Amino acid sequence: MPEVAHGNAGGEVRMTSAKNIRTTDVADDLRSQIGSGVRGATTLIRAANGVGIGPAFPAINISAGGSDRDRKNAKKAAKLVRQAQKALDGRSARGAEMLFDEAIALLDNPPSQLWCYRLVAASKAANYEYVVNNYQRIRALVTSEAEIAVVDRSWIDCLISAGFLHEALRELETLSVRSASSWETMATTLGVIHARLGNLGKAIAIQKEILAKEPSDVLARWNLSIHQLEAGELPEAFDNYEARWNWADFPSERRTFDIPRWSGESLDGKRILVWREQGVGDEIRFAGVLPDLIATGASITFESAAKLAPLFVKSFPDVEVRPEQPREKRRRDDYKGFDFEVPIGSLARYFRPSVAEMQAKCSPWLKRDAEIEAQVRADIGAAPHQPVIGLCWRSSNQNLHRNQHYVKGEYLSPLKMLGAAKFICLQYDECSEEVGLMRELGLPLYDFPAIDQMNDLVSAAYLAGACDMVISAGTATAELSAGLGIPTVLFGLKHSQTQLGTDGVPWHPATRFLSLNPDEPIGVARSILFEWREISAWAEQACASGRQVDWRLSFPGAT
């Protein structure tokens, strides 16, 4: 049996092998610069910089002065700009920012196009502080319609990301009068704003109107798919979701094979390659549909994220699971003999094309280990019937718009009122200061500093599996606990695309969704405490571990 590191409920704790990512004050600074009273609207801007800076943008003309120094600097700057453009094309916006800054520093009078590129790089990198500080100045420098459109879009995206949705609407209305060409390129953003305001019907209508005029508008089709997922309009949402591979800013690799893409054909006796996409949490969630694929009788090879492969090998013994290799290490022979290939995010389109089918077919899909889970519980001194609750409050990937989906750990400290319940830290990056503060505020939180929950997903699953309930933001932790069949209270902003228009999460067998108001983050803990008897009764019914838990021990005042 694998050795499990002992938990620690006191003293200074450091998760030594986890990535050290600290929360900064950039978001607060930005909010104060934009203005007071920032509203906490959701801000995942799927239309971010969809205009692009490609063919419509003239080439940057870096002119040299008369001196040798000027000519050398101009030559260096031109080289840096080419590198920065390549970084943007490769979706490395932060690297592009640094390269553009180096180029600008070499020039006495940087051209307006260069400043425009610099603003776009900041927006793509979610560096909204730069956008706030430089938008007005750069807009005064640019002259062409194409430049103006891109600069204005960066500003409007910034407003949306800060929660200023009504202000962004007013900016769009002004833009529609001021520049017809700019408005045409940004019309899809209007739908995104209405979706964030909860007007999903209007958002869907806007995107469909755009597509009626221009069916090849990839950004409008992508945004439509997200709105339809949020509204639960299946299967059309899944059909439009395929547009992700044509959207320039979609973060996954566009893989190509000399193998036909599977589109629902019979798989009996066939061999199919399934390949990963998107983030770890997405991959875990999409893997929940693999049992449907296994039932077809196909011979399945699944290329997963390297750190997920050990977890999936344990969970899917009928599938050949192999870690995805870097592009330069892939061999042609590895892809011989397949009849079909398919990205894992496309499986639900064929196997669960309605919300009802999603709910009916969903069951725990990750394998548990009762013996190791019992060892974890013993390590924290949990009695056989004592409730154990796992906590995760944010992602490791933080910026202004993502942070509105999370809370600070300290805002969960009031859960200390849950009687004799014990708590395990499932926050997977470096969080020792946050854990220390939560303990100072009275929450008896155990963590396992020897386990790298960021990369050792098998051990992370053991920790989660030792819990009788997990309370989590929308992170890979929530997907992991849901996949294990643990009753999961998932908090986040309303109208999440994973909710599919329901009050829960149909992708998961046992998840309650709790709406988060970013303007009142303490509300998560308050809602849980006020609704605890109902939540604990639900958890007792939804439990798949076979453990007998006395949830009365978690009632306030119980010891």
Tab-separated table of C-alpha atoms in Angstrom, residues 21 23 27 31 40-44 281-282 392-412 427-429 434 471-478 490-494 513-525:
chain	number	residue	atom	x	y	z
A	21	ILE	CA	1.954	31.099	-6.836
A	23	THR	CA	-2.023	36.309	-4.926
A	27	ALA	CA	-6.824	43.353	-9.086
A	31	ARG	CA	-10.429	48.280	-9.445
A	40	GLY	CA	-18.687	41.533	-9.263
A	41	ALA	CA	-20.167	40.318	-12.534
A	42	THR	CA	-18.680	37.253	-14.126
A	43	THR	CA	-15.848	38.097	-16.461
A	44	LEU	CA	-14.698	35.147	-18.485
A	281	GLY	CA	-10.323	19.946	-14.648
A	282	ASP	CA	-11.912	19.886	-18.098
A	392	CYS	CA	-10.588	24.225	-1.970
A	393	TRP	CA	-11.235	27.926	-2.458
A	394	ARG	CA	-9.473	28.983	-5.671
A	395	SER	CA	-7.505	27.952	-8.720
A	396	SER	CA	-3.753	28.361	-8.988
A	397	ASN	CA	-4.401	30.352	-12.189
A	398	GLN	CA	-5.416	33.775	-10.935
A	399	ASN	CA	-6.137	37.101	-12.577
A	400	LEU	CA	-8.745	39.833	-12.387
A	401	HIS	CA	-11.593	38.049	-14.149
A	402	ARG	CA	-10.864	34.527	-12.822
A	403	ASN	CA	-10.659	35.702	-9.218
A	404	GLN	CA	-14.336	36.638	-9.276
A	405	HIS	CA	-15.101	32.898	-9.352
A	406	TYR	CA	-13.175	32.257	-6.117
A	407	VAL	CA	-12.963	33.354	-2.490
A	408	LYS	CA	-10.072	33.829	-0.123
A	409	GLY	CA	-9.493	30.915	2.213
A	410	GLU	CA	-10.207	33.051	5.252
A	411	TYR	CA	-13.809	33.526	4.068
A	412	LEU	CA	-14.414	29.824	4.669
A	427	GLN	CA	-6.017	23.488	-2.179
A	428	TYR	CA	-3.407	22.189	-4.574
A	429	ASP	CA	-0.824	24.975	-4.861
A	434	GLU	CA	-3.637	31.037	3.808
A	471	ILE	CA	-16.648	22.260	-0.738
A	472	SER	CA	-14.816	23.792	-3.661
A	473	ALA	CA	-14.627	26.569	-6.190
A	474	GLY	CA	-14.832	25.515	-9.829
A	475	THR	CA	-11.376	23.961	-10.015
A	476	ALA	CA	-9.783	20.627	-10.874
A	477	THR	CA	-10.390	19.679	-7.237
A	478	ALA	CA	-14.157	19.893	-7.722
A	490	LEU	CA	-19.480	23.664	-5.909
A	491	PHE	CA	-19.597	27.442	-5.564
A	492	GLY	CA	-19.265	29.834	-8.470
A	493	LEU	CA	-20.989	32.480	-10.542
A	494	LYS	CA	-24.485	31.873	-11.870
A	513	PHE	CA	-24.272	24.335	-6.974
A	514	LEU	CA	-24.010	27.348	-4.697
A	515	SER	CA	-24.138	30.791	-6.313
A	516	LEU	CA	-21.270	33.094	-5.403
A	517	ASN	CA	-21.722	36.842	-5.149
A	518	PRO	CA	-18.214	38.295	-5.632
A	519	ASP	CA	-19.285	41.423	-3.782
A	520	GLU	CA	-20.069	39.304	-0.720
A	521	PRO	CA	-17.582	36.394	-0.630
A	522	ILE	CA	-18.382	35.614	3.005
A	523	GLY	CA	-21.795	34.629	1.679
A	524	VAL	CA	-20.516	31.195	0.640
A	525	ALA	CA	-19.820	30.153	4.224
